[in-house]
Coordinates of C-alpha atoms and ligand atoms in Angstrom, one line a residue:
M1 CA -170.3 -37.0 -112.5
D2 CA -168.5 -36.0 -109.3
T3 CA -170.6 -35.9 -106.3
I4 CA -170.4 -34.6 -102.7
L5 CA -172.1 -36.4 -99.8
V6 CA -173.4 -34.2 -97.0
T7 CA -174.3 -35.7 -93.6
N8 CA -176.1 -34.5 -90.5
A9 CA -175.8 -37.1 -87.7
G10 CA -177.9 -37.2 -84.5
S11 CA -178.3 -39.6 -81.7
S12 CA -180.8 -41.9 -83.4
S13 CA -180.8 -40.7 -87.0
V14 CA -178.5 -39.6 -89.8
K15 CA -179.7 -37.4 -92.6
F16 CA -177.7 -37.3 -95.8
Q17 CA -177.9 -35.6 -99.2
V18 CA -175.9 -36.0 -102.4
F19 CA -175.0 -33.0 -104.6
A20 CA -173.7 -33.4 -108.1
L21 CA -171.0 -31.0 -109.3
E22 CA -172.2 -29.8 -112.7
P23 CA -169.9 -28.8 -115.5
N24 CA -170.6 -25.1 -114.8
G25 CA -169.5 -25.5 -111.2
A26 CA -173.0 -25.5 -109.7
L27 CA -174.1 -28.0 -107.1
K28 CA -177.3 -29.9 -107.9
R29 CA -179.1 -31.9 -105.2
E30 CA -179.6 -35.5 -106.4
V31 CA -180.6 -37.5 -103.3
R32 CA -182.1 -36.7 -99.9
G33 CA -182.2 -39.5 -97.4
Q34 CA -182.0 -40.6 -93.8
V35 CA -181.5 -43.6 -91.6
D36 CA -183.7 -43.2 -88.6
G37 CA -184.7 -45.5 -85.7
I38 CA -181.0 -46.3 -85.0
G39 CA -180.9 -48.4 -81.8
S40 CA -184.6 -49.4 -82.2
R41 CA -185.8 -50.1 -85.7
P42 CA -183.4 -48.8 -88.3
R43 CA -185.0 -47.6 -91.6
L44 CA -183.2 -46.3 -94.7
R45 CA -185.3 -44.0 -96.8
A46 CA -184.3 -41.7 -99.7
T47 CA -185.8 -39.7 -102.5
G48 CA -184.4 -38.5 -105.8
A49 CA -184.3 -35.1 -107.4
N50 CA -188.0 -35.3 -108.4
R51 CA -188.9 -36.6 -104.9
A52 CA -189.4 -40.1 -106.3
V53 CA -188.8 -42.8 -103.6
L54 CA -185.5 -44.5 -104.3
V55 CA -185.4 -46.8 -101.2
D56 CA -187.4 -47.6 -98.1
R57 CA -185.9 -50.5 -96.2
T58 CA -185.8 -51.6 -92.6
Y59 CA -182.9 -53.4 -90.9
E60 CA -182.4 -55.7 -87.9
N61 CA -181.3 -53.7 -85.0
D62 CA -178.1 -55.6 -84.5
K63 CA -177.0 -55.0 -88.2
L64 CA -177.2 -51.2 -87.7
R65 CA -176.2 -50.5 -84.1
D66 CA -174.9 -46.9 -84.3
V67 CA -174.7 -43.8 -86.4
A68 CA -171.4 -44.8 -88.0
A69 CA -172.9 -48.1 -89.1
A70 CA -176.0 -46.4 -90.4
L71 CA -173.9 -44.0 -92.5
A72 CA -171.8 -46.9 -93.8
T73 CA -175.0 -48.7 -94.9
A74 CA -176.3 -45.6 -96.6
G75 CA -172.9 -45.2 -98.3
A76 CA -172.9 -48.8 -99.5
W77 CA -176.5 -48.3 -100.9
L78 CA -175.4 -45.2 -102.8
R79 CA -172.4 -47.0 -104.2
E80 CA -173.9 -50.3 -105.1
E81 CA -177.4 -49.3 -106.2
L82 CA -177.0 -45.7 -107.5
R83 CA -173.3 -46.0 -108.5
I84 CA -172.6 -42.8 -106.5
D85 CA -169.1 -42.7 -105.2
P86 CA -168.6 -39.3 -103.6
I87 CA -165.3 -37.4 -104.0
A88 CA -165.7 -35.9 -100.6
I89 CA -168.0 -35.8 -97.5
G90 CA -169.1 -32.7 -95.7
H91 CA -170.3 -33.2 -92.2
R92 CA -172.4 -30.9 -90.0
V93 CA -170.7 -30.5 -86.7
V94 CA -172.5 -28.5 -84.0
H95 CA -169.6 -27.2 -82.0
G96 CA -166.3 -25.9 -83.3
G97 CA -165.3 -24.3 -80.0
P98 CA -163.1 -21.2 -79.9
D99 CA -160.7 -22.7 -82.5
Y100 CA -162.7 -23.0 -85.7
S101 CA -164.0 -19.9 -87.5
R102 CA -164.3 -21.8 -90.8
P103 CA -164.7 -25.4 -92.0
V104 CA -161.7 -27.7 -91.8
R105 CA -160.4 -30.9 -93.4
V106 CA -160.9 -33.8 -91.0
T107 CA -157.7 -35.4 -89.7
A108 CA -157.0 -37.4 -86.6
S109 CA -155.7 -34.3 -84.8
V110 CA -158.8 -32.3 -85.8
L111 CA -161.0 -35.0 -84.4
H112 CA -159.0 -35.1 -81.2
R113 CA -159.6 -31.4 -80.8
L114 CA -163.3 -31.6 -81.6
E115 CA -163.7 -34.3 -79.0
R116 CA -162.9 -31.7 -76.4
Y117 CA -166.2 -29.9 -77.2
I118 CA -168.4 -33.0 -76.4
P119 CA -169.3 -31.6 -73.0
L120 CA -170.4 -28.3 -74.7
A121 CA -172.9 -30.2 -76.9
P122 CA -173.4 -33.6 -75.4
L123 CA -176.5 -34.5 -77.3
H124 CA -175.0 -33.7 -80.7
Q125 CA -171.2 -33.6 -80.9
P126 CA -170.5 -37.3 -80.1
Y127 CA -172.8 -38.4 -82.9
N128 CA -171.4 -35.8 -85.3
L129 CA -167.9 -37.1 -84.7
A130 CA -168.6 -40.9 -84.8
P131 CA -169.0 -41.2 -88.6
M132 CA -166.0 -39.0 -89.3
R133 CA -163.8 -41.2 -87.1
S134 CA -165.0 -44.4 -88.7
I135 CA -164.7 -43.1 -92.3
L136 CA -161.2 -41.8 -91.5
A137 CA -160.2 -45.3 -90.4
S138 CA -161.8 -47.2 -93.2
M139 CA -161.3 -44.7 -96.1
P140 CA -158.4 -42.5 -95.1
S141 CA -157.9 -41.0 -98.5
L142 CA -161.5 -39.8 -98.9
P143 CA -161.5 -36.1 -98.1
Q144 CA -163.9 -35.2 -95.2
V145 CA -164.8 -31.7 -94.2
A146 CA -166.2 -30.6 -90.8
C147 CA -168.6 -27.6 -91.1
F148 CA -169.5 -25.9 -87.8
D149 CA -172.7 -24.4 -86.6
T150 CA -170.6 -22.0 -84.4
A151 CA -168.1 -20.9 -87.1
F152 CA -170.2 -18.1 -88.6
H153 CA -170.4 -16.3 -85.2
R154 CA -166.7 -16.4 -84.4
G155 CA -166.3 -12.9 -85.7
H156 CA -168.4 -11.4 -82.8
S157 CA -166.9 -8.6 -80.8
A158 CA -165.5 -9.3 -77.4
L159 CA -168.5 -7.6 -75.9
A160 CA -170.9 -10.1 -77.6
D161 CA -168.6 -13.1 -77.0
H162 CA -168.2 -12.8 -73.2
Y163 CA -170.3 -13.7 -70.2
A164 CA -169.8 -11.6 -67.0
L165 CA -167.7 -14.4 -65.5
P166 CA -164.1 -14.5 -64.4
V167 CA -162.0 -14.3 -67.5
S168 CA -160.3 -17.6 -66.7
L169 CA -163.6 -19.3 -67.7
Y170 CA -163.6 -17.4 -71.0
E171 CA -160.0 -18.5 -71.6
E172 CA -161.0 -22.1 -71.1
G173 CA -163.9 -21.8 -73.6
V174 CA -166.9 -20.6 -71.7
R175 CA -168.1 -18.2 -74.4
R176 CA -171.2 -17.0 -76.2
Y177 CA -170.7 -19.1 -79.3
G178 CA -174.1 -18.9 -81.0
F179 CA -175.4 -21.7 -83.3
H180 CA -177.4 -22.3 -86.5
G181 CA -174.4 -20.6 -88.2
L182 CA -174.7 -22.7 -91.4
S183 CA -178.3 -21.5 -91.8
Y184 CA -177.4 -17.9 -91.2
E185 CA -174.4 -18.1 -93.5
Y186 CA -176.7 -19.5 -96.2
I187 CA -179.2 -16.7 -95.7
A188 CA -176.4 -14.1 -95.8
S189 CA -175.2 -15.6 -99.1
A190 CA -178.8 -15.6 -100.6
L191 CA -179.7 -12.0 -99.6
P192 CA -177.7 -10.3 -102.4
Q193 CA -180.0 -12.1 -104.9
V194 CA -183.2 -12.1 -102.9
A195 CA -183.0 -8.5 -101.6
P196 CA -179.9 -6.7 -102.8
E197 CA -181.0 -3.4 -101.4
I198 CA -180.7 -4.6 -97.8
A199 CA -178.2 -7.5 -98.1
A200 CA -175.3 -5.4 -96.7
K201 CA -177.4 -3.6 -94.1
R202 CA -178.7 -4.3 -90.6
V203 CA -180.8 -7.5 -90.8
I204 CA -182.4 -9.6 -88.1
V205 CA -182.8 -13.2 -89.2
A206 CA -185.2 -15.5 -87.2
H207 CA -184.4 -19.2 -87.7
L208 CA -187.6 -20.6 -86.2
G209 CA -187.6 -24.4 -86.3
S210 CA -187.6 -27.1 -83.6
G211 CA -184.4 -25.4 -82.6
A212 CA -184.9 -21.7 -82.8
S213 CA -182.6 -18.7 -82.6
M214 CA -182.1 -15.2 -84.1
C215 CA -179.0 -13.6 -85.5
A216 CA -178.1 -9.9 -86.1
L217 CA -176.4 -9.5 -89.5
E218 CA -174.4 -6.5 -90.6
H219 CA -172.6 -6.4 -94.0
G220 CA -173.6 -10.1 -94.2
R221 CA -171.7 -11.0 -91.1
S222 CA -173.0 -12.1 -87.7
V223 CA -172.6 -9.6 -85.0
E224 CA -174.9 -11.0 -82.3
S225 CA -176.9 -14.2 -81.6
T226 CA -179.6 -15.2 -79.1
L227 CA -177.8 -18.5 -78.5
G228 CA -174.7 -18.7 -76.3
F229 CA -172.5 -21.3 -74.8
T230 CA -174.8 -24.2 -75.6
A231 CA -178.0 -24.4 -77.7
L232 CA -180.2 -23.8 -74.6
D233 CA -180.3 -20.0 -74.5
G234 CA -182.4 -17.4 -76.2
L235 CA -185.8 -18.3 -77.7
P236 CA -188.0 -21.1 -76.3
M237 CA -187.7 -24.1 -78.6
G238 CA -189.5 -27.4 -79.2
T239 CA -188.2 -29.0 -76.0
R240 CA -185.6 -26.4 -74.7
P241 CA -186.5 -23.5 -72.5
G242 CA -184.5 -20.7 -74.0
Q243 CA -183.3 -18.0 -71.7
L244 CA -183.4 -19.1 -68.1
D245 CA -182.2 -17.5 -64.8
P246 CA -179.4 -19.8 -63.7
G247 CA -181.0 -19.5 -60.3
V248 CA -183.7 -21.9 -61.6
V249 CA -181.0 -24.4 -62.2
L250 CA -179.7 -24.0 -58.7
Y251 CA -183.2 -24.5 -57.4
L252 CA -183.6 -27.7 -59.4
I253 CA -180.4 -29.0 -57.9
S254 CA -180.9 -27.9 -54.3
E255 CA -184.6 -28.3 -53.9
K256 CA -185.4 -31.1 -56.4
G257 CA -182.2 -33.0 -56.0
M258 CA -181.6 -33.2 -59.8
S259 CA -178.3 -34.8 -60.9
P260 CA -176.4 -33.3 -63.8
A261 CA -177.7 -36.1 -66.1
Q262 CA -181.3 -35.5 -65.0
L263 CA -180.9 -31.7 -65.5
Q264 CA -179.4 -32.2 -68.9
D265 CA -182.3 -34.4 -70.0
F266 CA -184.8 -32.0 -68.5
L267 CA -183.4 -28.9 -70.1
Y268 CA -182.9 -30.5 -73.5
R269 CA -186.0 -32.7 -73.8
E270 CA -188.8 -31.7 -71.4
C271 CA -189.0 -27.9 -71.5
G272 CA -189.9 -25.3 -74.2
L273 CA -193.1 -25.6 -76.1
K274 CA -193.5 -29.2 -74.8
G275 CA -193.1 -28.3 -71.2
L276 CA -195.1 -25.2 -71.3
S277 CA -198.1 -26.7 -73.2
G278 CA -197.9 -30.2 -71.7
I279 CA -199.2 -31.2 -75.1
S280 CA -196.5 -31.2 -77.9
N281 CA -193.2 -29.8 -79.0
D282 CA -194.5 -29.4 -82.5
M283 CA -195.7 -25.9 -83.5
R284 CA -198.1 -27.2 -86.1
E285 CA -199.8 -29.5 -83.6
L286 CA -200.1 -26.7 -81.0
Q287 CA -201.7 -24.4 -83.6
E288 CA -204.2 -27.1 -84.4
N289 CA -205.1 -27.8 -80.8
S290 CA -207.9 -25.9 -79.1
D291 CA -206.5 -26.4 -75.6
P292 CA -205.7 -23.0 -74.0
R293 CA -202.3 -24.3 -72.9
A294 CA -201.4 -24.8 -76.6
A295 CA -202.4 -21.3 -77.4
F296 CA -200.4 -20.0 -74.4
A297 CA -197.3 -21.8 -75.6
V298 CA -197.7 -20.3 -79.0
D299 CA -198.2 -16.8 -77.6
Y300 CA -195.2 -17.2 -75.3
F301 CA -193.0 -18.2 -78.3
V302 CA -194.2 -15.1 -80.3
Y303 CA -193.6 -12.8 -77.3
R304 CA -190.1 -14.1 -76.8
V305 CA -189.3 -13.6 -80.5
G306 CA -190.4 -10.0 -80.1
L307 CA -188.3 -9.5 -77.0
N308 CA -185.2 -10.9 -78.6
A309 CA -185.8 -8.8 -81.7
G310 CA -185.6 -5.8 -79.5
M311 CA -182.3 -7.0 -78.1
L312 CA -180.8 -7.6 -81.5
A313 CA -182.1 -4.2 -82.8
A314 CA -180.1 -2.6 -79.9
A315 CA -177.0 -4.6 -80.9
L316 CA -177.4 -3.3 -84.5
Q317 CA -178.4 0.2 -83.4
G318 CA -181.4 -0.1 -85.7
V319 CA -182.9 -2.5 -88.2
D320 CA -183.1 -2.3 -92.0
A321 CA -184.8 -5.7 -92.6
F322 CA -186.3 -8.8 -91.0
V323 CA -186.0 -12.3 -92.4
F324 CA -188.0 -15.4 -91.4
T325 CA -186.5 -18.9 -92.1
A326 CA -186.7 -22.6 -91.0
G327 CA -189.8 -24.8 -90.4
I328 CA -192.0 -22.4 -88.6
G329 CA -190.6 -19.2 -90.2
E330 CA -191.0 -20.6 -93.7
N331 CA -194.4 -22.2 -93.3
S332 CA -196.6 -20.5 -90.8
P333 CA -198.2 -17.2 -92.0
K334 CA -200.1 -17.0 -88.6
I335 CA -196.9 -17.0 -86.5
R336 CA -195.2 -14.6 -88.8
A337 CA -198.2 -12.2 -88.6
A338 CA -198.2 -12.5 -84.8
I339 CA -194.5 -11.7 -84.6
A340 CA -194.8 -8.9 -87.1
S341 CA -197.5 -7.2 -85.1
R342 CA -195.2 -7.3 -82.1
L343 CA -192.5 -5.6 -84.2
S344 CA -194.8 -2.8 -85.4
W345 CA -193.0 -0.3 -83.0
L346 CA -189.8 -1.1 -85.0
G347 CA -191.6 -0.1 -88.3
V348 CA -192.8 -3.5 -89.5
S349 CA -196.1 -3.7 -91.4
L350 CA -197.1 -6.9 -93.1
D351 CA -198.9 -7.4 -96.4
A352 CA -201.5 -9.9 -95.3
A353 CA -202.0 -11.4 -98.8
A354 CA -198.3 -11.7 -99.5
N355 CA -197.8 -13.3 -96.1
A356 CA -200.7 -15.8 -96.7
D357 CA -199.1 -16.7 -100.0
N358 CA -195.7 -17.4 -98.5
R359 CA -194.2 -14.8 -100.9
T360 CA -190.5 -13.9 -100.6
K361 CA -191.3 -10.3 -99.6
I362 CA -194.3 -10.2 -97.2
S363 CA -194.2 -6.6 -96.0
R364 CA -196.3 -3.7 -97.4
S365 CA -194.5 -1.3 -99.7
D366 CA -194.7 1.4 -97.0
S367 CA -193.3 -0.8 -94.3
R368 CA -190.2 1.0 -92.9
V369 CA -188.6 -2.4 -92.2
P370 CA -189.1 -4.8 -95.1
V371 CA -189.8 -8.4 -94.1
Y372 CA -188.8 -11.5 -96.1
V373 CA -189.2 -15.2 -96.1
V374 CA -186.1 -17.0 -97.2
P375 CA -185.9 -20.8 -97.1
T376 CA -182.7 -21.9 -95.5
D377 CA -180.4 -24.6 -97.0
E378 CA -177.8 -25.7 -94.5
E379 CA -176.9 -28.8 -96.6
L380 CA -176.1 -26.8 -99.7
M381 CA -174.0 -24.5 -97.5
I382 CA -172.0 -27.6 -96.3
A383 CA -171.7 -28.9 -99.9
R384 CA -170.3 -25.5 -101.0
H385 CA -167.8 -25.4 -98.1
T386 CA -166.7 -29.0 -98.9
L387 CA -166.2 -28.2 -102.5
S388 CA -164.3 -25.0 -101.8
L389 CA -162.0 -26.7 -99.3
L390 CA -161.3 -29.4 -101.9
Q391 CA -160.5 -26.8 -104.5
E392 CA -158.3 -24.9 -102.1
G393 CA -156.5 -28.1 -101.4
S394 CA -155.9 -28.9 -105.1
T395 CA -154.8 -25.3 -105.7
A396 CA -152.4 -25.5 -102.8
Q397 CA -151.1 -28.8 -104.1
S398 CA -150.6 -27.5 -107.7
S399 CA -148.9 -24.3 -106.5
T400 CA -146.7 -26.4 -104.2
A401 CA -145.9 -28.5 -107.2
R402 CA -144.9 -25.4 -109.2
T403 CA -142.6 -24.2 -106.5
P404 CA -139.0 -25.0 -107.5
Ligands
LIG1 P1 -185.5 -28.7 -87.2 O1 -184.7 -28.7 -88.5 O2 -184.9 -27.8 -86.1 O3 -185.8 -30.1 -86.7 P2 -187.6 -27.5 -88.7 O4 -186.9 -26.3 -89.3 O5 -187.9 -28.6 -89.6 O6 -186.9 -28.1 -87.4 O7 -189.0 -27.0 -88.1 C1 -189.8 -27.8 -87.4 C2 -190.9 -27.0 -86.8 O8 -191.6 -26.3 -87.9 C3 -192.0 -27.8 -86.1 O9 -192.3 -27.2 -84.8 C4 -193.1 -27.8 -87.0 O10 -194.4 -28.0 -86.4 C5 -193.0 -26.4 -87.6 N1 -193.8 -26.3 -88.8 C6 -193.6 -26.9 -90.0 N2 -194.6 -26.5 -90.9 C7 -195.4 -25.7 -90.2 C8 -196.6 -25.0 -90.5 N3 -197.2 -25.1 -91.7 N4 -197.2 -24.3 -89.6 C9 -196.6 -24.2 -88.3 N5 -195.5 -24.8 -88.0 C10 -194.9 -25.6 -88.9

């Protein structure tokens, strides 16, 4: 059976999933896996469709030095032990810059363009690109598709896309891109089945995971996001501060003598829930901790989600539904309840039992704004995009062939 491999590569790990293309055209998840500990103690783990462990193997560090080598090892394992030889690979790429409003087939020139966005996402983009480059070199005929976290937001109006900076900076790419686009696109694609009555209306989606953001959807399209030029803006996250007066950055440079590299490390790894609590970047751990600093970090997160919901409601000129997704949004009734109570002025009223049960609809029947929990699936979104680009390619080829 034809399969599609989906990858999500980071600095020290690469996650992968395999989807089988069923005869009816549906995509069925067959394998979930990851190689983590790259650069320290590499370990390949994977589970099958029924969550049974398929492999759990560690490697010498010098055998698996980088992300590209890790993915090659996972690919060899899939081929040799599971007889899985994918017909295409879909890659998650965090930044598509101003150029890409949809996924694209990976070529040398596409890679060259995407390298220009490394400074915009220094902790993600280089690792996203490395496996694509090495696969292009070793298996040039295997179709690869780059799917961007920014693409879904490229339809924003000029008002939403600009900073109040000289336009020359906008022209060179300093724009409010927004991220988590594959997650929002998946949610937008699921809403017509989950909640058809609001799918085309004004919906605020809160993607609350280690990385967190919110998106305003209208007619299933993104019109505003809490994230901007990089993934540092908007909501506080596990280790990132969210919205910050740039004056703080100036202060850290002038008074604390921080270099660009130190600042980058500080803003991406030491702030957010971790910095505020001094305890953990993990929401579950904070909720289980009785230290008042943990409770304060949780309250702060909830407060900022409420503030940002107000901003998105203004962008939409009203709200017809609210959706929770990602690790915290899908799994924490307590955080959802705390956020919902901050949104009561907007007309949100939760059904406590439905919320505690993690049901799909968690608002009361008389809530003016219905509230839903919709699990996200960025990997399935990537697999769908990869398949549709493959099919477009074959249609284009067959129509070219028919042209006299
Ligand atoms: P990412 O994909 O950005 O790494 P996830 O979407 O997996 O992140 O979300 C991870 C976050 O979700 C962590 O802060 C984790 O503590 C939180 N989380 C997961 N389950 C729960 C839960 N039951 N209660 C509270 N927080 C949870």
